Amino acid sequence: MNLPTNRDDAARLDGRDPISALRHNFDLPPGVIYLDGNSLGPPPAATAARVEEVMRHEWGRDLITSWNRHGWIDLPLRVGDAIAGLIGATPGEVVVTDSTSINLFKLIVAALRIRPDRRVILTEEENFPTDVYIARGVSQVIGRDVELRVVPRRDLTSALDDDVAVVMLTHVDFRTGETHDMVAMTRRAHDAGALALWDLAHSAGALDVDLAAAEVDLAVGCGYKYLNGGPGAPAFAFVASALHDRLETPLPGWMGHASPFEMDLNYRPAPGIAQLLCGTPPILSLVALQCGVATVAEAGIAGLRRTSVDLSELFISLVESRCHGFGLELASPRDPEKRGSQVSFRHCNGYPVMQALITAGVIGDFRAPDLLRFGFAPLYVRRVDIWDAVEVLRRILADQTWDRPEYRIRAKVT
Ligand SMILES: *Cc1c(COP(=O)(O)O)cnc(C)c1O
């Protein structure tokens, strides 16, 4: 690892990094250091023009004929294929549709149907709340005796008995950035006869995920985080092709029908992953997501991951040296191999400190009860930005500028 020792050194390393050279693909507002791409990726520079073109020339001029003429109808699978290339999946194994939450619903039920002799959905207490809510919702509506088993991470292996139909986990912990060993955990699930369902919300577009090598069965992921698809961008769902002939969605919508325009009242599923489509795809959002995915594909996941490790290592090292004595405590794994693309520090006044940072142009976010969370997306964050961000943080802590009443007012979104 090559950690810069001063700002000029940081700029020099940026200058030699081909990933940093792709920053022109984004135009962040001046004066902003954006360390929250793990929650909402910024818009690629090309997105507005492309969405406008689709609005004016496709929707505006060609109207409904665009479903055929401009291939709108195939866009969920085309963008899915582009995402497949970023997560070690094969074309035809990924579809873009609905939200992460809804795709979880579909895939948890699908997993229970593939393992009809088993009754347990196994997950961990550290999981993202929506994943647990949805699993509980499934257990309540499925119409047979299903148990949602939520255990602390350390008990996952011992809880994996032969009642478990599916192990549902998020690859990167949203609070600490800690990663699961996807290969080992998937193998353990398989050894126990269960399926493995991974949530890649904080992995896709940031980490070198290889679903094929890990022999993952099912996965979901988010379009608006590291894939830069825009607020509320559609999510994606992955089903390994080996399971396609046993796939049965609980939300059989007309877009997942083998032949929707026959308007046949009998549902016949489309072959393969397309069955997971439900209603009409959101074309403008898909177009924006396509632009976002292209920025990641241009950089290549391996290079992105390499630079993001450099950025997060630099951040931790600078915070611990320059902000020493101000009550910050690293909440993320110190080993970058065990960490996603984000770093969290605990601070007893985490919320007002983050508000002061945001006011000063360094945008991260806050997660209850005390976590300052920072994401490192090298597509638009450079080493000099890390250098400057830590300097701003040091000043806020040293001068106690965070200690103002207005910084304590909790907004709806933190
Ligand atoms: C962001 C995130 C989600 C988001 O789900 P939506 O339905 O798209 O709002 C789900 N799971 C995890 C782990 C996340 O980080």
XYZ file of C-alpha atoms and ligand atoms in Angstrom:
429
model
C 0.000 0.000 0.000
C 1.271 3.397 -0.977
C -0.085 5.974 1.488
C 0.671 9.595 0.628
C 2.384 11.612 3.344
C 1.177 15.063 2.271
C -1.426 16.632 0.006
C 0.934 17.032 -2.973
C 1.867 13.406 -2.660
C -1.843 12.504 -2.656
C -2.355 14.558 -5.825
C 0.634 12.868 -7.453
C -0.777 9.390 -6.718
C -4.172 10.476 -8.076
C -2.432 11.630 -11.254
C -0.980 8.163 -11.776
C -4.234 6.305 -11.110
C -6.259 5.518 -14.251
C -9.435 5.337 -12.109
C -9.014 8.912 -10.875
C -8.770 9.993 -14.517
C -12.413 8.946 -15.022
C -13.700 11.673 -12.709
C -14.863 13.664 -15.757
C -17.732 11.155 -15.982
C -19.304 13.006 -13.043
C -19.768 16.687 -12.383
C -20.189 17.095 -8.670
C -20.960 20.596 -7.446
C -17.809 22.606 -6.641
C -16.756 22.560 -3.002
C -18.388 19.205 -2.297
C -16.545 16.059 -1.257
C -19.062 13.285 -1.700
C -18.542 10.351 0.640
C -22.089 9.004 0.456
C -22.146 7.145 -2.846
C -22.886 4.030 -0.798
C -26.314 5.518 -0.067
C -27.021 7.487 -3.246
C -24.567 7.588 -6.131
C -24.297 11.001 -7.839
C -25.537 11.489 -11.406
C -23.081 10.634 -14.172
C -22.495 13.642 -16.452
C -24.054 11.764 -19.379
C -27.309 10.819 -17.665
C -29.334 14.021 -17.996
C -28.742 14.299 -21.755
C -29.495 10.624 -22.326
C -32.728 10.737 -20.309
C -33.724 13.931 -22.126
C -33.034 12.267 -25.477
C -35.239 9.331 -24.535
C -37.952 11.723 -23.378
C -37.843 13.900 -26.486
C -37.035 11.455 -29.271
C -38.323 8.145 -28.009
C -41.233 8.884 -25.663
C -41.949 12.303 -27.242
C -41.741 11.460 -30.919
C -42.111 7.717 -31.283
C -44.571 7.374 -28.422
C -45.783 3.862 -27.757
C -43.970 2.440 -30.784
C -40.778 2.915 -28.743
C -41.474 -0.313 -26.855
C -40.481 -2.099 -30.066
C -38.601 0.511 -32.085
C -36.219 1.458 -29.289
C -36.210 -1.893 -27.537
C -37.748 -0.581 -24.325
C -39.348 -3.951 -23.700
C -35.940 -5.647 -23.453
C -34.285 -2.981 -21.319
C -34.723 -4.808 -17.960
C -32.772 -7.770 -19.359
C -30.203 -5.654 -21.222
C -29.335 -3.615 -18.138
C -29.437 -6.873 -16.165
C -26.795 -8.329 -18.508
C -24.621 -5.255 -17.977
C -24.891 -5.696 -14.199
C -24.197 -9.437 -14.566
C -20.762 -8.512 -15.890
C -20.017 -6.642 -12.655
C -20.978 -9.410 -10.223
C -19.651 -12.568 -11.834
C -22.987 -13.645 -13.286
C -23.765 -14.845 -16.806
C -25.990 -12.915 -19.234
C -29.548 -14.098 -18.680
C -29.127 -14.522 -14.940
C -29.924 -10.932 -13.885
C -33.002 -8.791 -14.424
C -33.588 -5.187 -13.380
C -36.984 -4.700 -11.806
C -38.850 -3.332 -8.797
C -37.023 -2.444 -5.569
C -34.555 -4.472 -3.554
C -37.249 -5.075 -0.948
C -39.727 -6.461 -3.486
C -37.098 -8.616 -5.163
C -36.238 -10.047 -1.758
C -39.872 -10.979 -1.312
C -39.922 -12.758 -4.662
C -36.680 -14.633 -4.098
C -37.351 -15.690 -0.503
C -40.645 -17.224 -1.589
C -38.968 -18.768 -4.635
C -36.352 -20.324 -2.331
C -39.032 -21.766 -0.036
C -40.749 -23.278 -3.059
C -37.498 -24.846 -4.257
C -37.040 -26.398 -0.780
C -40.665 -27.348 0.054
C -39.577 -29.846 2.721
C -37.877 -27.136 4.803
C -39.405 -24.355 6.850
C -36.712 -21.932 8.069
C -35.452 -18.636 6.663
C -32.147 -18.011 8.428
C -30.683 -14.532 8.766
C -28.726 -12.436 11.241
C -29.563 -9.633 13.660
C -27.031 -7.382 11.938
C -28.965 -7.514 8.659
C -30.538 -4.434 7.095
C -34.034 -3.890 8.528
C -35.971 -4.146 5.269
C -34.490 -7.593 4.615
C -35.766 -8.816 7.979
C -39.158 -7.105 7.623
C -39.691 -8.676 4.221
C -38.657 -12.125 5.428
C -41.106 -11.785 8.328
C -43.787 -10.679 5.871
C -43.105 -13.770 3.757
C -43.382 -16.035 6.798
C -46.797 -14.506 7.529
C -48.332 -14.778 4.042
C -46.782 -17.920 2.592
C -49.634 -20.137 3.739
C -47.540 -22.818 5.347
C -45.588 -23.082 8.551
C -42.453 -20.995 8.030
C -40.069 -19.800 10.716
C -37.927 -16.688 10.422
C -34.802 -17.418 12.462
C -32.806 -14.267 13.259
C -29.569 -14.953 15.140
C -26.416 -12.987 15.991
C -23.754 -13.317 13.308
C -21.558 -15.545 15.468
C -24.400 -18.095 15.760
C -25.185 -18.398 12.052
C -23.283 -21.622 11.521
C -24.747 -23.388 14.547
C -28.262 -22.247 13.545
C -27.843 -23.809 10.114
C -29.644 -27.098 10.610
C -31.546 -29.271 8.157
C -34.761 -27.281 8.595
C -33.198 -24.283 6.870
C -34.482 -23.658 3.363
C -32.570 -20.450 2.693
C -29.789 -18.439 4.300
C -30.409 -14.773 3.555
C -27.555 -12.380 4.272
C -26.275 -8.992 3.216
C -22.729 -9.263 1.902
C -21.503 -5.921 3.303
C -22.812 -4.816 6.697
C -24.482 -1.442 6.215
C -23.248 -0.111 9.548
C -19.645 -1.250 9.774
C -18.817 -2.222 6.212
C -17.763 -5.693 7.420
C -18.000 -8.280 4.652
C -19.157 -11.840 4.939
C -17.014 -14.523 3.383
C -19.497 -15.197 0.591
C -17.727 -18.293 -0.678
C -17.436 -19.955 2.743
C -20.942 -19.046 3.892
C -22.529 -20.203 0.652
C -20.656 -23.500 0.928
C -21.877 -23.925 4.517
C -25.462 -23.284 3.405
C -25.106 -25.857 0.627
C -23.512 -28.407 2.937
C -26.614 -28.087 5.127
C -28.856 -28.481 2.077
C -30.021 -24.843 2.088
C -29.982 -22.212 -0.634
C -27.921 -19.019 -0.302
C -29.548 -15.642 -0.993
C -27.229 -12.636 -0.886
C -28.144 -8.966 -0.741
C -25.501 -7.083 -2.741
C -26.814 -3.581 -1.965
C -23.404 -2.362 -0.783
C -21.353 -4.662 -3.009
C -22.515 -4.287 -6.620
C -20.361 -1.688 -8.340
C -17.844 -1.575 -5.495
C -16.522 -5.058 -4.728
C -15.177 -7.819 -6.864
C -18.168 -10.116 -6.366
C -18.030 -13.432 -8.228
C -21.411 -15.114 -7.868
C -20.482 -17.974 -10.195
C -17.271 -18.823 -8.355
C -19.096 -18.676 -5.007
C -21.899 -20.841 -6.456
C -24.494 -18.406 -5.137
C -28.105 -19.428 -5.793
C -30.000 -16.155 -5.491
C -29.120 -12.491 -5.060
C -30.621 -9.035 -5.072
C -28.991 -5.617 -5.288
C -29.557 -1.952 -5.418
C -29.443 0.407 -8.432
C -29.043 3.746 -6.685
C -25.947 3.146 -4.553
C -22.622 2.291 -6.224
C -24.365 1.768 -9.578
C -25.291 5.457 -9.752
C -28.773 4.842 -11.164
C -30.506 7.749 -9.425
C -32.835 8.081 -6.432
C -35.177 5.104 -6.294
C -33.550 3.468 -9.317
C -34.893 -0.020 -9.984
C -33.068 -2.874 -8.293
C -31.833 -6.172 -9.692
C -32.443 -9.843 -9.036
C -30.128 -12.759 -9.819
C -31.050 -16.421 -10.042
C -28.369 -18.961 -10.978
C -29.301 -20.517 -14.316
C -29.193 -24.007 -12.745
C -32.326 -23.038 -10.776
C -34.276 -21.408 -13.608
C -36.432 -24.432 -14.335
C -37.522 -24.561 -10.678
C -38.086 -20.812 -10.334
C -41.625 -19.836 -9.427
C -42.357 -16.191 -8.641
C -45.035 -15.337 -6.073
C -45.864 -12.154 -8.030
C -46.785 -13.416 -11.484
C -47.346 -10.191 -13.358
C -48.058 -9.864 -17.050
C -44.516 -8.659 -17.860
C -43.174 -11.965 -16.545
C -45.562 -13.946 -18.756
C -44.132 -15.971 -21.621
C -46.278 -14.027 -24.063
C -47.878 -10.987 -22.407
C -49.718 -9.729 -25.464
C -51.662 -12.897 -25.977
C -53.622 -11.586 -22.973
C -54.163 -15.166 -21.914
C -55.779 -15.475 -18.480
C -53.648 -18.523 -17.800
C -50.262 -17.503 -16.508
C -47.341 -19.114 -18.265
C -43.985 -17.908 -16.913
C -41.449 -16.420 -19.287
C -38.374 -18.623 -19.553
C -35.476 -17.879 -17.227
C -34.942 -14.756 -15.204
C -37.594 -12.737 -17.112
C -40.257 -14.426 -15.002
C -39.259 -12.090 -12.160
C -40.582 -9.093 -14.075
C -43.922 -8.109 -12.700
C -45.428 -4.865 -13.983
C -44.396 -2.428 -16.714
C -40.715 -1.444 -16.405
C -39.848 2.197 -15.526
C -38.058 3.123 -18.746
C -36.703 6.555 -17.787
C -35.250 5.123 -14.586
C -33.820 2.154 -16.465
C -32.141 4.503 -18.933
C -30.592 6.455 -16.057
C -29.429 3.221 -14.428
C -27.929 2.084 -17.722
C -25.800 5.276 -17.735
C -24.768 4.645 -14.135
C -23.798 1.035 -14.770
C -21.745 2.157 -17.799
C -19.551 4.368 -15.573
C -18.733 1.365 -13.387
C -18.162 -0.946 -16.347
C -15.807 1.582 -17.979
C -13.614 1.670 -14.882
C -13.748 -2.079 -14.257
C -14.472 -3.543 -10.843
C -10.921 -4.732 -10.149
C -9.452 -1.245 -10.525
C -12.296 0.359 -8.595
C -11.817 -2.016 -5.712
C -8.054 -1.460 -5.668
C -8.400 2.303 -5.509
C -11.234 2.202 -2.991
C -9.015 0.177 -0.650
C -6.304 2.834 -1.045
C -8.865 5.564 -0.265
C -10.299 3.865 2.798
C -6.839 2.968 4.140
C -5.775 6.585 3.700
C -8.932 7.819 5.416
C -8.497 5.568 8.450
C -4.823 6.403 8.768
C -5.413 10.169 8.508
C -8.394 10.194 10.875
C -6.474 8.235 13.474
C -3.381 10.423 13.208
C -4.883 13.882 12.650
C -8.094 13.584 14.676
C -6.527 11.728 17.579
C -8.000 12.550 20.992
C -11.382 13.773 19.734
C -13.344 10.656 20.677
C -13.516 8.900 17.320
C -13.335 5.124 17.334
C -13.054 2.930 14.247
C -16.174 0.757 13.910
C -15.098 -0.986 10.686
C -12.719 -3.910 10.296
C -9.125 -2.748 10.111
C -8.281 -5.384 7.516
C -9.371 -4.008 4.109
C -9.987 -7.565 2.910
C -12.793 -7.802 5.477
C -14.250 -4.414 4.625
C -16.513 -3.183 1.878
C -16.104 0.249 0.318
C -17.185 2.184 3.405
C -15.688 3.107 6.762
C -17.549 4.020 9.944
C -16.333 5.761 13.060
C -18.214 5.952 16.336
C -18.565 9.298 18.065
C -20.838 10.098 21.005
C -21.981 13.242 19.147
C -22.059 11.549 15.781
C -25.238 13.192 14.526
C -24.241 16.856 15.055
C -20.686 16.148 13.885
C -22.073 14.772 10.606
C -24.383 17.781 10.189
C -21.415 20.123 10.669
C -19.417 18.112 8.125
C -22.228 18.293 5.586
C -22.535 22.046 6.103
C -18.797 22.303 5.417
C -19.220 20.369 2.131
C -18.083 16.911 3.248
C -21.083 14.672 2.728
C -21.273 11.376 4.578
C -24.177 10.088 6.627
C -25.148 9.054 10.122
C -26.476 5.714 11.297
C -27.984 5.359 14.749
C -26.918 5.250 17.435
C -23.481 6.812 16.991
C -21.983 6.016 13.580
C -20.403 8.471 11.195
C -20.410 6.603 7.904
C -18.241 7.396 4.874
C -18.355 5.686 1.481
C -15.435 5.619 -0.955
C -16.349 5.490 -4.612
C -13.166 6.123 -6.620
C -15.165 7.107 -9.708
C -15.461 10.580 -8.201
C -13.466 10.549 -4.951
C -9.700 11.102 -5.090
C -6.913 10.880 -2.541
C -6.796 14.690 -2.326
C -10.489 14.679 -1.431
C -9.769 12.279 1.422
C -6.936 14.520 2.538
C -9.186 17.590 2.511
C -12.163 15.801 4.118
C -10.092 14.708 7.104
C -8.778 18.245 7.480
C -12.368 19.541 7.610
C -13.270 16.860 10.156
C -10.253 17.771 12.292
C -11.223 21.445 12.282
C -14.849 20.713 13.208
C -13.745 18.560 16.137
C -10.947 20.868 17.277
C -13.096 24.024 17.135
C -16.238 22.184 18.325
C -18.205 23.833 15.528
C -20.527 20.795 15.627
C -21.846 21.927 19.013
C -24.727 24.074 17.792
C -28.411 23.540 18.480
C -29.322 23.469 14.788
C -26.988 20.496 14.218
C -28.911 18.453 16.776
C -32.257 18.683 15.003
C -32.924 15.240 13.508
C -34.073 15.307 9.901
C -36.346 12.586 8.506
C -33.477 11.092 6.506
C -30.147 10.818 8.285
C -30.129 0.107 0.568
C -30.491 -1.269 0.949
C -31.724 -1.790 0.612
C -32.721 -0.920 -0.072
O -33.899 -1.533 -0.401
P -34.968 -0.739 -1.282
O -36.098 -1.649 -1.338
O -34.319 -0.499 -2.617
O -35.249 0.555 -0.592
C -31.977 -3.123 0.918
N -31.070 -3.878 1.565
C -29.867 -3.372 1.925
C -28.882 -4.237 2.618
C -29.545 -2.053 1.641
O -28.373 -1.546 2.004
